[in-house]
Structure formats: C-alpha cells, structure tokens
Coordinates of C-alpha atoms in Angstrom, one line a residue:
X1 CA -150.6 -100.3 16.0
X2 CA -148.2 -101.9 18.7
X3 CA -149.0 -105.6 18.6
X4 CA -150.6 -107.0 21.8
X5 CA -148.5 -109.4 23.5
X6 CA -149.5 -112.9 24.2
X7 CA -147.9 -116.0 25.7
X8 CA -148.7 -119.0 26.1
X9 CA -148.2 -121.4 29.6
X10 CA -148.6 -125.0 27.9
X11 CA -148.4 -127.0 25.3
X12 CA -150.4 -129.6 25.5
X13 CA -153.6 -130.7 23.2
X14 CA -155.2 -127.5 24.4
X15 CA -152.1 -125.3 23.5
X16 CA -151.0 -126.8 20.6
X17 CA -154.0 -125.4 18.7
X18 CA -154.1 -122.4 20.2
X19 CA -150.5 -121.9 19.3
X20 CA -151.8 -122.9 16.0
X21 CA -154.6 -120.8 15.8
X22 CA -152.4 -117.4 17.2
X23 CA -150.3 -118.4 13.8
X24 CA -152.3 -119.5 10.9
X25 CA -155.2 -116.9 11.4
X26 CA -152.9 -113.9 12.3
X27 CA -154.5 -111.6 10.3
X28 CA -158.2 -112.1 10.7
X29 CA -157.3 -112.1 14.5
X30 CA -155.8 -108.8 13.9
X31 CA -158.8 -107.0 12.1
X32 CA -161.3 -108.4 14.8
X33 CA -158.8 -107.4 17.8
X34 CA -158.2 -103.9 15.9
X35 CA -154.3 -104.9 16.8
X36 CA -151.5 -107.6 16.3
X37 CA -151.6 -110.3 18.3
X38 CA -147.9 -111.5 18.8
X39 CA -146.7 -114.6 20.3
X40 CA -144.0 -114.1 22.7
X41 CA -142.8 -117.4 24.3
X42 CA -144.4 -121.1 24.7
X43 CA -143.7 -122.2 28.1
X44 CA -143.1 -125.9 28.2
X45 CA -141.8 -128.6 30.9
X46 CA -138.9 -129.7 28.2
X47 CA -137.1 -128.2 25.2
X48 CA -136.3 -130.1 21.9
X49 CA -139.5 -132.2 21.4
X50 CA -141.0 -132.0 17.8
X51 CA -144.4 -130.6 18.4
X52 CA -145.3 -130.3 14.7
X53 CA -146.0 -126.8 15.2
X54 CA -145.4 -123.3 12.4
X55 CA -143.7 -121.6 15.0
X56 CA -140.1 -120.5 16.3
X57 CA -138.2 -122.9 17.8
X58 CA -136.8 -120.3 19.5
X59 CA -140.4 -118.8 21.4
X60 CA -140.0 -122.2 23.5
X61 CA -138.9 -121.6 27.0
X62 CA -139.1 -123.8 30.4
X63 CA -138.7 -119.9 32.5
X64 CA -142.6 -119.4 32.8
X65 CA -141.9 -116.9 35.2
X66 CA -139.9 -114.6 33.3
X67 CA -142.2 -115.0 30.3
X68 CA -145.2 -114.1 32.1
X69 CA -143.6 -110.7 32.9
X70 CA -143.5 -109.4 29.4
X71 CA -146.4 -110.7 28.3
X72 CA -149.9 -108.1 27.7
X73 CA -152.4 -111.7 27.6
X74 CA -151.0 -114.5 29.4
X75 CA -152.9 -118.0 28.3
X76 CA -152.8 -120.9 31.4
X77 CA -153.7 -124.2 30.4
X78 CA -151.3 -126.1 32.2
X79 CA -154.0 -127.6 34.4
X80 CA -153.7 -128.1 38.4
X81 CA -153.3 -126.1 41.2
X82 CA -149.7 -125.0 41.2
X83 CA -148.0 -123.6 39.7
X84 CA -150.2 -122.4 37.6
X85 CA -152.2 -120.1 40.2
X86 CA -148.5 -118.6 41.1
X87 CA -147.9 -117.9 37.2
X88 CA -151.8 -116.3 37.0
X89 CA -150.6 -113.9 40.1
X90 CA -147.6 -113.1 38.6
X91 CA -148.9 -112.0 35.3
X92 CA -151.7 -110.1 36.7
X93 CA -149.1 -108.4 39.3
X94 CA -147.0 -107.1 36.1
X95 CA -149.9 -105.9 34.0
X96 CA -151.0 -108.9 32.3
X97 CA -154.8 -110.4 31.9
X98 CA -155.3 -113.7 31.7
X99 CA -157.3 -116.3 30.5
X100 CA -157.3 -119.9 31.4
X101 CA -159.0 -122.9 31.1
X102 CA -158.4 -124.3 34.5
X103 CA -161.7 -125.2 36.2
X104 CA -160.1 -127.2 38.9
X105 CA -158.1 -123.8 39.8
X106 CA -160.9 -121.9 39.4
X107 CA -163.2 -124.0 41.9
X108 CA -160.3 -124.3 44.5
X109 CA -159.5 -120.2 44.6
X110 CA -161.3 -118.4 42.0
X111 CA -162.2 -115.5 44.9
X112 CA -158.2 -114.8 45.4
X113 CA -157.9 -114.5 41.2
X114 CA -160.9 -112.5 40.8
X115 CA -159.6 -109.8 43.4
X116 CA -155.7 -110.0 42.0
X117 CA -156.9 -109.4 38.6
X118 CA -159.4 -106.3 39.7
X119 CA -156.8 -104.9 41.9
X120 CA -153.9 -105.0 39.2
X121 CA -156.8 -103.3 36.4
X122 CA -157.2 -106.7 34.6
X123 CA -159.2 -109.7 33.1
X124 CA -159.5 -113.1 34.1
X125 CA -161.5 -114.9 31.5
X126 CA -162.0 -118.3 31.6
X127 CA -165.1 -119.7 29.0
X128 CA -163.2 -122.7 28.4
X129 CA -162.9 -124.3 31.5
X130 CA -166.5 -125.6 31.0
X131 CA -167.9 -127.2 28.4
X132 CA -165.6 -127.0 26.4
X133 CA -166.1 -124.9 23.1
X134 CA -170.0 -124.3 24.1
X135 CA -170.6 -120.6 24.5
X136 CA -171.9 -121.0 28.2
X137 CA -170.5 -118.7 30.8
X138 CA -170.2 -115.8 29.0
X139 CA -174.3 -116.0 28.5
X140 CA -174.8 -116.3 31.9
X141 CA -172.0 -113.5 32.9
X142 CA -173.4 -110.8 30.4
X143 CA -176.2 -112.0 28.6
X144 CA -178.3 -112.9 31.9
X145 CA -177.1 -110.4 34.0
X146 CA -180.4 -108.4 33.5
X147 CA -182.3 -111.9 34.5
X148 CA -182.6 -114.1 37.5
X149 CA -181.5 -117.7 37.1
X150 CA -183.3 -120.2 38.8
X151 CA -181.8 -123.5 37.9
X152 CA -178.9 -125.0 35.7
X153 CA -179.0 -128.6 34.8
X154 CA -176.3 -129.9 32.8
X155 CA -174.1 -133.0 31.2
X156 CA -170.9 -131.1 31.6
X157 CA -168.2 -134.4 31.6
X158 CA -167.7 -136.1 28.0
X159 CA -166.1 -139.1 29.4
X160 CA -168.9 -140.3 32.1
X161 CA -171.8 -139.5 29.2
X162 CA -169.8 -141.4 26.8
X163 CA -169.9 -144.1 29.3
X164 CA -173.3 -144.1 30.4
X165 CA -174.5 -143.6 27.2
X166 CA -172.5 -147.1 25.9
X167 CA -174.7 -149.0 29.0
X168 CA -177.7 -147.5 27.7
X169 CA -177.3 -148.3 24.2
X170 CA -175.2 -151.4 24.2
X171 CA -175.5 -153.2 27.6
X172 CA -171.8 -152.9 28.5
X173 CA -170.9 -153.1 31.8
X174 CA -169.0 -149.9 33.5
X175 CA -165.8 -151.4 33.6
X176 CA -165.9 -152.2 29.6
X177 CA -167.9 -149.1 29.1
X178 CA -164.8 -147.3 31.0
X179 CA -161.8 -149.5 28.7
X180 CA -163.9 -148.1 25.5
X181 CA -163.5 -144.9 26.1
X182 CA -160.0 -145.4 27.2
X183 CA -159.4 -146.8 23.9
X184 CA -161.1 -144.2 21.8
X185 CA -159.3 -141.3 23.7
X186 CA -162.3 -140.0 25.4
X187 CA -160.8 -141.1 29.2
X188 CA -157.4 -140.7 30.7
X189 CA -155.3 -144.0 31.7
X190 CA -156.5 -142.8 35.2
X191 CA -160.3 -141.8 34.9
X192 CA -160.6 -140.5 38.3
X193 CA -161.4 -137.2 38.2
X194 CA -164.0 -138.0 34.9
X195 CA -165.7 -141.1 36.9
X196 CA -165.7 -139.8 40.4
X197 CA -167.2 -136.8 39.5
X198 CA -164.4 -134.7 40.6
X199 CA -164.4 -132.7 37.4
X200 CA -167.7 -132.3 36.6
X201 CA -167.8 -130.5 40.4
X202 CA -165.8 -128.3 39.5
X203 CA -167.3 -127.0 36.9
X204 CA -170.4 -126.9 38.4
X205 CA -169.3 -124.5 41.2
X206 CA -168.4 -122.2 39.2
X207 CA -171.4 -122.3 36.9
X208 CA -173.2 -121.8 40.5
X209 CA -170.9 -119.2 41.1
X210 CA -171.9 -116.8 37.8
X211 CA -175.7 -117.8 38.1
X212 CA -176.5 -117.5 41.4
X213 CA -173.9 -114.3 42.0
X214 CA -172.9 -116.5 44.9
X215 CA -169.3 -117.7 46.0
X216 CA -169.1 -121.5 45.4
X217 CA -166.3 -123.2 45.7
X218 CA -165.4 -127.1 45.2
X219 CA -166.1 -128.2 48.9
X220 CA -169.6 -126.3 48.8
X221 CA -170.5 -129.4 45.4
X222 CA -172.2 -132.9 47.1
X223 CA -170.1 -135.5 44.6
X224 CA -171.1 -138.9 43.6
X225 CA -169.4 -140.1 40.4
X226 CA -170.7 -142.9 38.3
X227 CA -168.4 -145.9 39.7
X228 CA -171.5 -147.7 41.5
X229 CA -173.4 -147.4 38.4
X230 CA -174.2 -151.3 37.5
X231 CA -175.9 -152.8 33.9
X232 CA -179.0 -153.6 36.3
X233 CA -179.3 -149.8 37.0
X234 CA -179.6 -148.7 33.7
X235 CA -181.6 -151.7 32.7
X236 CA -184.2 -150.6 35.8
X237 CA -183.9 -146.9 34.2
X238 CA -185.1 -148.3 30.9
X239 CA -187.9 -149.8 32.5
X240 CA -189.0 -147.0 33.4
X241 CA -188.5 -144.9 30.3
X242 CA -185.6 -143.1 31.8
X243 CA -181.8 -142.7 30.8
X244 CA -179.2 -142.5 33.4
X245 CA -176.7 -139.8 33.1
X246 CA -174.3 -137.8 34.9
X247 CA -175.4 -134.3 35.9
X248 CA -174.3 -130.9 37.6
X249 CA -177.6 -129.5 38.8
X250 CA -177.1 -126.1 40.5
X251 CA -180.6 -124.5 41.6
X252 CA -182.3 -121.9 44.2
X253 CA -184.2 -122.7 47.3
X254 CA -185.1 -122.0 50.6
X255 CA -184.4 -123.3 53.8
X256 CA -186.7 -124.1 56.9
X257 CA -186.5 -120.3 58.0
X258 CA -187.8 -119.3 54.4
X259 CA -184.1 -117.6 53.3
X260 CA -182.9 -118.2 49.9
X261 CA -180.3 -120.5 49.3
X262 CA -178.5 -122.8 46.4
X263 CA -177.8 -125.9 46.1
X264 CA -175.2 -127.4 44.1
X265 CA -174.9 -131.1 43.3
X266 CA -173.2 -133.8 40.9
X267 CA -174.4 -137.2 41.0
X268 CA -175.7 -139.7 38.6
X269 CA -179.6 -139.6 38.3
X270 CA -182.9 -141.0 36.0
X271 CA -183.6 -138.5 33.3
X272 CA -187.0 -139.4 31.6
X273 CA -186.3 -140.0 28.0
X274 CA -188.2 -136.8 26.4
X275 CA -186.4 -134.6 28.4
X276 CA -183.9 -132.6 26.6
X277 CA -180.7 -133.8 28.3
X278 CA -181.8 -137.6 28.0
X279 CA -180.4 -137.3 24.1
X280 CA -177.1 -136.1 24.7
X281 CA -175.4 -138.9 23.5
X282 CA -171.7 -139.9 23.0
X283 CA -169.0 -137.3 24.8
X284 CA -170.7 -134.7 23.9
X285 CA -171.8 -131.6 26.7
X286 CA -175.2 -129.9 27.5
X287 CA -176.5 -127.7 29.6
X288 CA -180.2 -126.3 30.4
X289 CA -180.6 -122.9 31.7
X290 CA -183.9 -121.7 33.3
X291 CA -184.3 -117.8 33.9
X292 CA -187.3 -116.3 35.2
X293 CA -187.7 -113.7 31.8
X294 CA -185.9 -115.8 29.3
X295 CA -187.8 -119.2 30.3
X296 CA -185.5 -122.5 29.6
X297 CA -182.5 -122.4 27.5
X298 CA -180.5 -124.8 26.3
X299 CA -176.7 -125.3 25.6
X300 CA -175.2 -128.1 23.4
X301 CA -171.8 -129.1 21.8
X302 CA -168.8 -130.4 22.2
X303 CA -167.6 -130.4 25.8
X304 CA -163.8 -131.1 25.4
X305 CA -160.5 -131.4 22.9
X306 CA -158.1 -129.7 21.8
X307 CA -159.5 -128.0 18.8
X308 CA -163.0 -127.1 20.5
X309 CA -161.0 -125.6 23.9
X310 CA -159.0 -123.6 21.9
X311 CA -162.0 -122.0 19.9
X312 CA -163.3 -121.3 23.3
X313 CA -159.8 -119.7 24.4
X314 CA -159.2 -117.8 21.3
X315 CA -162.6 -116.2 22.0
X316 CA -161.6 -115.1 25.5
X317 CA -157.9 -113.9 24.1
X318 CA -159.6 -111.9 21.4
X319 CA -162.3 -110.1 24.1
X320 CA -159.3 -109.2 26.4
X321 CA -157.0 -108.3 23.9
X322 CA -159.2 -105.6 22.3
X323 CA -159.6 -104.3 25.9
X324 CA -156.2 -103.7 25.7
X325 CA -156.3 -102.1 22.7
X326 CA -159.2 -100.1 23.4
X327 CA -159.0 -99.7 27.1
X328 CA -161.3 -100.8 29.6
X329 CA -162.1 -104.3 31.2
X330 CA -164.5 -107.1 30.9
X331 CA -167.2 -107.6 33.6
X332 CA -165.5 -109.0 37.2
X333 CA -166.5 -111.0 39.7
X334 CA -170.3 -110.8 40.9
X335 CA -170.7 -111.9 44.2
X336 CA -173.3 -109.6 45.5
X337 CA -175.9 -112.3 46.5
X338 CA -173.9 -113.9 49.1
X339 CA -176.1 -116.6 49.5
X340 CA -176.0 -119.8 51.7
X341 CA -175.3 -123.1 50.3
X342 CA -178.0 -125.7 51.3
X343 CA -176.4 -129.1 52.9
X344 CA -177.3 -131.6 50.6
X345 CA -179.1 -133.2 53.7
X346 CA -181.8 -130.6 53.6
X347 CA -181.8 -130.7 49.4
X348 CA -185.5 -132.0 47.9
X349 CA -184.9 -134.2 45.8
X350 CA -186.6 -138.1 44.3
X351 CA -185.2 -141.6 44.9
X352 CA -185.5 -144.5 42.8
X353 CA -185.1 -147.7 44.9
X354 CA -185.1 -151.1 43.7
X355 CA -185.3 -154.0 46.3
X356 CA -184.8 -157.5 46.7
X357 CA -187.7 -159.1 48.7
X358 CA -189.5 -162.2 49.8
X359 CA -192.7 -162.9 47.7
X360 CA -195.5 -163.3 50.2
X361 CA -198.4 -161.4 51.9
X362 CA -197.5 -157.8 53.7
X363 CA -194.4 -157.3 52.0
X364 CA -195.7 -154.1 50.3
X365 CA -197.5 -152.6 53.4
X366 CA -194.1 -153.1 55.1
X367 CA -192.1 -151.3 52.8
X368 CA -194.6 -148.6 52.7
X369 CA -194.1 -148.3 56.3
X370 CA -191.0 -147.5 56.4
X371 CA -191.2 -144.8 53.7
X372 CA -194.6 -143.1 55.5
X373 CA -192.3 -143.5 58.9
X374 CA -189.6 -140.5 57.5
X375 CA -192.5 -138.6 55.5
X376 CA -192.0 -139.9 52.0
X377 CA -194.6 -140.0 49.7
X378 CA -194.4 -143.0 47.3
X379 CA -195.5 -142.2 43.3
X380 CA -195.3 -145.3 41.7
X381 CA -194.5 -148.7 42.7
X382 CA -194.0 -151.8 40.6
X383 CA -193.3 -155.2 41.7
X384 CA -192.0 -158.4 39.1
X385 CA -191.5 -162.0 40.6
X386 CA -188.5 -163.6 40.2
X387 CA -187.7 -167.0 39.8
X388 CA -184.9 -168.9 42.0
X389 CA -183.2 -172.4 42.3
X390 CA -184.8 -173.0 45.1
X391 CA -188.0 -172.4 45.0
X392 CA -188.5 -169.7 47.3
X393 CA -191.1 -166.8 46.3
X394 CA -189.2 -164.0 45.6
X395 CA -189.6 -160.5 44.1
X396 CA -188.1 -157.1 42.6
X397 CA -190.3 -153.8 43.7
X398 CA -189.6 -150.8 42.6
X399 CA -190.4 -147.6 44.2
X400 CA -190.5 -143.9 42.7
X401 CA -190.4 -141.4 45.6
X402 CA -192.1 -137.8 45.6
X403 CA -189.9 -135.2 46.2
X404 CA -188.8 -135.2 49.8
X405 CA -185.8 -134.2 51.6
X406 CA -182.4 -135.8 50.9
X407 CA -181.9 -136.7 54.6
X408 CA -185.2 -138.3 55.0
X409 CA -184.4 -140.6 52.0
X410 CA -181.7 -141.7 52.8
X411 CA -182.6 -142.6 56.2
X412 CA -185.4 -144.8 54.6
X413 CA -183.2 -146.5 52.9
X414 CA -181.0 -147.2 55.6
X415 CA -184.0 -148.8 57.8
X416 CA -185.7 -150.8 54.4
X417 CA -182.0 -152.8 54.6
X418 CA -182.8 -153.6 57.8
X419 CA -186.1 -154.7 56.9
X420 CA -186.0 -159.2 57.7
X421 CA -188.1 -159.4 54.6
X422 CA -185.7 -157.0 52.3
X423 CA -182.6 -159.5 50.5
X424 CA -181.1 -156.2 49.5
X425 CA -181.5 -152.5 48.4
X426 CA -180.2 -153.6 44.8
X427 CA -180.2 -150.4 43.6
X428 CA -180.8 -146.0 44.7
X429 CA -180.8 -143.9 41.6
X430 CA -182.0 -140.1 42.4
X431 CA -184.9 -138.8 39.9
X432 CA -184.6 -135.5 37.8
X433 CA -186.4 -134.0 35.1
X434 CA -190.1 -135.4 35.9
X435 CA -192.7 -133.8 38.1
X436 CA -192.5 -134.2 42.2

C-alpha cells in the first residue's frame, strides 16, 4: 500500500525518540497501521548538529512550512504558542492530521484547532500533552463517553512531586528540594512553569475540558504553585498524618441558583496519607477518576521524558494514521455541556491554618470567633506551647476547617491576622482527600 506520510516538527528529547521509534520499529508499525509509515522531513531550528540519530541527513529541514504541506500526519512537539499553532493550521488546511503534545497550546486555543481540524476532515490527537506516557485522555474521550465524570484529582507535574516529595521524606527545604531536581534533570534551569503551577494548569483545563464536555481554557484554572511551600508546612502536614502535594482537581458542582457548574483548580494541598495519591512518590504522575457507573479509577506512571512522551505519541500517530488508511476520523471535540466555570471564590473547599499566638486564657474562644463570624465550622483543633527567650507564654494552634466556601476562608484568615493576640498566620494549606 501507499505509505502514509509523516513529519515531524521538532527534535528535541520528545522528537528524538519518536524519530527513533518511526525508524527502528518500521515494520511492526506497518502491520498495526495496515500501511507504511514514511518519514518525510525533521524540521529543526539549525542544520548540521550530530543528533545521534538512524536517519537521513538529508530529511532535516529548517522550512517547517513547506514540510507540513506534504505531509499525511504532521507530529508538533515544538512546545509554545507560536509558531507552532500556525504550523498545526497549516497542516490541517492542506489535508494533514496532527498530533501534538503541546498542552500549553492546547489550553490557550484548543477550540480554534478543534474546529480547523473538523472543518478540513481531520484529527487532532494529543494523549501526550498530559501525563506523559499514562494512557489518560483517551479513557476519558472514548472509554467514558457512555459515563458521567464527577471529579478528577490528579499529580499531573513530575518536577513539583519530586520536590515535595524530597520535603516529605528528607526535610529539605524548597530551595534545595528545587537545586536537586535541577541536578537530576527532573527541572529546567528556569522552573517556572513546573513550580508556579503554570503547567500543571494547563493540563488540567484540558482534562476538564474532555470530562466535563465543557470548554476550559487556561484563564478559566485558579493557580497557586508550590513556591510558598516552607519545611514547617510539610512538617505541620505530618503531624497530621498528611502529605503535601501538588494537585489538578477538576470536579462538578452547583452554584447558589442550583445550576451545574465545574470547578477547576491547581494548588498545593494536605492529602491524608492512605489516600491513593499520598504514595505517588518521586516524578512520577497520577491521576484519580470518579464516574458515576465506573466508581473511582485510578491512573499511574511516568508523567514526562522523552522515551515515555514518545510512547504516548506513537500511540496517537498509529490511531490517525490507520484512519487514513482506512478512512474515517477519531472522535472530535465534545463541548455539548457548555457549562459555567465556578469562581474559585464560590469553590467548597477545607483550610488548614496554623497560627502563631499568645499563650493565655481566651485565646481559643477568640479564634473561634472569628471562624463562627464568616460561617466556618472548625473539625479539629490542636494547640502545642512553645518555648521563647523571653519568657513569654506562647503557642502554635492548629485548626482543620469543614468544608466551607473558598471566599469565606479566606476572609477568616484575613481578620485572624488582625487578631492583637495572633503573632502570625504561619501557615494556610487547603485539605483534600478526607471527609468535610
């Protein structure tokens, strides 16, 4: 049969091995597409660098544009915003499916790629811009589509669990914590996007987007990264039998009229150590699923590098290449729920607070106060004196929220640090994973 024609924009870690893996498994990829597949050109920023790769010198080109054009499967994992989103166009516009690994594309204008590639006939997949080589959004694109998803909870960013998981289990500070996995490979030289939570907010709009059949785009995501983390937080977290961890928790609601809505959220947060995310250790990626019908599901493996994004890729290129061969297309975009994202103000949610405070009569009813003042209801509260130079009675206390409103939280807070008899609010963790 006519080969099917793939090329490849990028080659980075992530296009290395799939220019590997198009070369050295040519045949088994050719009995499970029911075609060739034929490498047509490697774009690249600049010619003549030893890549260390069993291919053509000559398939390298720096004229993506032109290579797109002749191409049947065009693979983007350049990464950013342009040009790859004029490249992904352009292929799509002269036949061509695609299938990419850009999240950060994806969660900026996913809705203009999904309705190129459907006007021009074609397939946008993208399994491997999250979580790397986990089988995850194809499940919840085609295996869930006869269910409802409720809620998605997930680790979904290597570096930040490799870096909480080093306070947990070491004592390290962030900043070391951060240099470790600089060193090991597992952060950039500018951790930014990993730390601030950038990243893993992109990825969890569009794993909002398949579940909840719902447009969700970056700006829709609340963000906090993991920079204010301190030793003292995750040494308050083991106190309470918890583990602190990054997390993308997407999940369906209602707001004060009683309409359905989602919200969509990243931020760092107490996971009691029996649940299943509280194990994920290291860089790995996990993500829990829960469906009305199938119950809770649960997705682990490795969330990033090369060789693990390209199995992910390769699994896409051979789905969209036998649609070529075959005919037909993969399932589009499903947006048919429409729903309204939920301000984060309005999300329910728990607090963990730890204060600073004098050691002395009325203390506790005072604090109390403040939290029965905004409607919160108080679970648990511990307090631990603490001894100073100079003498002065003071005291840690710890209070464990039920679930309230994020707005009415965080406006406690606000008033408890204006409390005369509060040092400082030493530390706010939110609470998942536990009952409200």
């Amino acid at each position: 049969m006519e080969p099917v024609k793939v090329a490849l924009l990028g080659c980075g870690v992530v296009g290395t091995e799939v220019a590997r893996l198009l070369t050295t498994q040519s045949g088994e990829l050719a009995s499970r597409v029911g075609a060739p597949l034929e490498l047509v050109g490697i774009a690249v920023r600049r010619l003549g660098r030893d890549r260390d790769l069993p291919v053509d010198p000559s398939l390298f080109t720096t004229d993506a544009e032109e290579l797109v054009t002749r191409a049947d499967v065009v693979v983007e994992v350049i990464g950013g915003i342009e040009p790859a989103r004029s490249l992904v166009l352009r292929a799509f516009a002269h036949g061509a499916s695609v299938v990419t690994a850009n999240k950060a594309l994806l969660a900026a204008d996913g809705p203009t790629l999904y309705e190129a590639a459907a006007e021009n006939g074609v397939d946008l997949y993208y399994e491997a811009s999250v979580a790397g080589a986990i089988p995850l959004l194809r499940p919840l694109k085609e295996s869930l589509a006869g269910d409802r998803v409720t809620r998605v909870l997930g680790i979904v960013n290597g570096t930040t669990n490799y870096v909480l998981d080093q306070m947990d289990t070491t004592g390290m500070g962030f900043a070391e914590a951060v240099e470790q996995a600089q060193a090991l490979g597992y952060a950039e030289a500018d951790p930014t996007a990993d730390v601030e939570g950038f990243d893993a907010a992109a990825k969890a709009a569009i794993l909002a987007s398949l579940a909840f059949h719902t447009r969700v785009s970056l700006d829709d995501v609340h963000r906090e990264g993991i920079t204010e983390v301190s030793a003292a937080d995750v040494r308050a977290a083991q106190l309470q039998g918890c583990v602190v961890k990054l997390l993308a928790i997407c999940e369906r609601g209602v707001d004060a009229a009683g309409d359905e809505t989602v919200s969509v959220r990243v931020h760092p947060a107490m996971l009691p150590r029996a649940h299943q995310l509280a194990g994920v250790r290291g860089a790995f990626n996990a993500v829990y699923v829960e469906a009305e019908s199938a119950g809770q599901l649960m997705f682990y493996g490795p969330g990033a590098g090369g060789q693990p994004t390209a199995s992910a890729v390769m699994g896409d290129v051979v789905a969209v290449a036998r649609h070529k061969v075959v005919g037909g297309r993969g399932p589009g975009e499903s947006a048919y729920a429409q729903l309204a994202v939920q301000p984060m103000a309005e999300t329910v949610t728990r607090y963990h607070v730890r204060l600073d405070v004098a050691d002395k009569p009325g203390v506790l009813a005072q604090v109390a106060g403040v939290f029965a003042q905004h409607g919160v209801s108080i679970e648990a509260v511990q307090q631990r004196q603490v001894t100073t130079g100079d003498g002065a009675g003071r005291a840690v206390l710890v209070v464990v929220t039920h679930s309230a409103t994020d707005a009415a939280l965080a406006a406690t807070v606000e008033e408890l640090e204006d409390l005369e008899i509060v040092d400082s609010v030493a530390g706010v963790l939110r609470v998942e994973g536990g009952d409200a």
